[in-house]
């Protein structure tokens, strides 16, 4: 399996590897750069209740972006 195939498969199947989703979460956080520009209101790290740009916030934000419709 090539890296491209692994990434696609992992993103399409959260349970590809039986590690309780850790590989999926890691793939999302480490392989996808922040999809938003500074000041974009869709970025979770801009919410007032988020004090810093932490791993969990980035994961939730990137997963939300992955599940969103493509903006044109």
PDB file of C-alpha atoms in Angstrom:
ATOM      1  CA  UNK A   1       0.000   0.000   0.000  1.00  0.00           C
ATOM      2  CA  UNK A   2       1.349   3.412  -0.905  1.00  0.00           C
ATOM      3  CA  UNK A   3       1.166   6.405   1.426  1.00  0.00           C
ATOM      4  CA  UNK A   4      -1.550   8.012  -0.703  1.00  0.00           C
ATOM      5  CA  UNK A   5      -3.725   4.896  -0.439  1.00  0.00           C
ATOM      6  CA  UNK A   6      -3.093   4.637   3.296  1.00  0.00           C
ATOM      7  CA  UNK A   7      -4.147   8.240   3.908  1.00  0.00           C
ATOM      8  CA  UNK A   8      -7.301   7.888   1.803  1.00  0.00           C
ATOM      9  CA  UNK A   9      -8.225   4.577   3.427  1.00  0.00           C
ATOM     10  CA  UNK A  10      -7.533   5.873   6.940  1.00  0.00           C
ATOM     11  CA  UNK A  11      -9.631   8.995   6.408  1.00  0.00           C
ATOM     12  CA  UNK A  12     -12.499   6.937   4.999  1.00  0.00           C
ATOM     13  CA  UNK A  13     -12.433   4.320   7.758  1.00  0.00           C
ATOM     14  CA  UNK A  14     -11.824   5.564  11.304  1.00  0.00           C
ATOM     15  CA  UNK A  15     -11.534   1.968  12.473  1.00  0.00           C
ATOM     16  CA  UNK A  16      -8.994   0.843   9.871  1.00  0.00           C
ATOM     17  CA  UNK A  17      -6.530   0.088  12.636  1.00  0.00           C
ATOM     18  CA  UNK A  18      -7.867  -1.279  15.908  1.00  0.00           C
ATOM     19  CA  UNK A  19      -6.437   1.363  18.217  1.00  0.00           C
ATOM     20  CA  UNK A  20      -9.662   3.076  19.290  1.00  0.00           C
ATOM     21  CA  UNK A  21      -9.358   5.795  16.627  1.00  0.00           C
ATOM     22  CA  UNK A  22      -5.883   7.020  17.588  1.00  0.00           C
ATOM     23  CA  UNK A  23      -4.456   6.427  14.086  1.00  0.00           C
ATOM     24  CA  UNK A  24      -7.347   8.315  12.489  1.00  0.00           C
ATOM     25  CA  UNK A  25      -6.970  11.231  14.905  1.00  0.00           C
ATOM     26  CA  UNK A  26      -3.230  11.288  14.340  1.00  0.00           C
ATOM     27  CA  UNK A  27      -3.697  11.237  10.552  1.00  0.00           C
ATOM     28  CA  UNK A  28      -6.088  14.183  10.708  1.00  0.00           C
ATOM     29  CA  UNK A  29      -3.934  16.260  13.057  1.00  0.00           C
ATOM     30  CA  UNK A  30      -0.521  15.532  11.605  1.00  0.00           C
ATOM     31  CA  UNK A  31      -1.234  15.237   7.881  1.00  0.00           C
ATOM     32  CA  UNK A  32      -3.668  18.084   7.325  1.00  0.00           C
ATOM     33  CA  UNK A  33      -2.541  21.679   7.703  1.00  0.00           C
ATOM     34  CA  UNK A  34      -4.944  24.220   9.132  1.00  0.00           C
ATOM     35  CA  UNK A  35      -7.514  24.819   6.379  1.00  0.00           C
ATOM     36  CA  UNK A  36      -8.277  28.376   7.497  1.00  0.00           C
ATOM     37  CA  UNK A  37      -6.589  31.731   7.128  1.00  0.00           C
ATOM     38  CA  UNK A  38      -5.987  33.998  10.119  1.00  0.00           C
ATOM     39  CA  UNK A  39      -9.236  35.514  11.283  1.00  0.00           C
ATOM     40  CA  UNK A  40     -11.519  32.989   9.547  1.00  0.00           C
ATOM     41  CA  UNK A  41     -14.564  32.668  11.788  1.00  0.00           C
ATOM     42  CA  UNK A  42     -14.942  28.958  10.959  1.00  0.00           C
ATOM     43  CA  UNK A  43     -11.713  28.142  12.826  1.00  0.00           C
ATOM     44  CA  UNK A  44     -12.477  26.629  16.234  1.00  0.00           C
ATOM     45  CA  UNK A  45      -9.420  28.252  17.829  1.00  0.00           C
ATOM     46  CA  UNK A  46     -11.051  31.676  17.440  1.00  0.00           C
ATOM     47  CA  UNK A  47     -13.912  30.870  19.817  1.00  0.00           C
ATOM     48  CA  UNK A  48     -13.807  32.766  23.086  1.00  0.00           C
ATOM     49  CA  UNK A  49     -13.928  29.611  25.212  1.00  0.00           C
ATOM     50  CA  UNK A  50     -10.759  28.260  23.561  1.00  0.00           C
ATOM     51  CA  UNK A  51      -7.737  29.680  25.333  1.00  0.00           C
ATOM     52  CA  UNK A  52      -5.090  28.182  23.078  1.00  0.00           C
ATOM     53  CA  UNK A  53      -4.630  26.227  19.895  1.00  0.00           C
ATOM     54  CA  UNK A  54      -4.426  22.731  21.404  1.00  0.00           C
ATOM     55  CA  UNK A  55      -4.386  19.268  19.824  1.00  0.00           C
ATOM     56  CA  UNK A  56      -8.027  18.428  20.635  1.00  0.00           C
ATOM     57  CA  UNK A  57      -9.295  21.724  19.248  1.00  0.00           C
ATOM     58  CA  UNK A  58      -7.280  21.272  16.050  1.00  0.00           C
ATOM     59  CA  UNK A  59      -8.553  17.710  15.627  1.00  0.00           C
ATOM     60  CA  UNK A  60     -12.203  18.698  16.079  1.00  0.00           C
ATOM     61  CA  UNK A  61     -11.795  21.686  13.757  1.00  0.00           C
ATOM     62  CA  UNK A  62     -10.051  19.710  11.008  1.00  0.00           C
ATOM     63  CA  UNK A  63     -12.566  16.869  11.284  1.00  0.00           C
ATOM     64  CA  UNK A  64     -15.377  19.413  10.992  1.00  0.00           C
ATOM     65  CA  UNK A  65     -13.671  20.861   7.890  1.00  0.00           C
ATOM     66  CA  UNK A  66     -13.308  17.373   6.377  1.00  0.00           C
ATOM     67  CA  UNK A  67     -17.029  16.747   6.890  1.00  0.00           C
ATOM     68  CA  UNK A  68     -18.084  20.124   5.449  1.00  0.00           C
ATOM     69  CA  UNK A  69     -19.125  20.843   1.894  1.00  0.00           C
ATOM     70  CA  UNK A  70     -16.413  22.290  -0.338  1.00  0.00           C
ATOM     71  CA  UNK A  71     -16.602  26.080  -0.342  1.00  0.00           C
ATOM     72  CA  UNK A  72     -16.216  27.750  -3.689  1.00  0.00           C
TER      73      UNK A  72
END
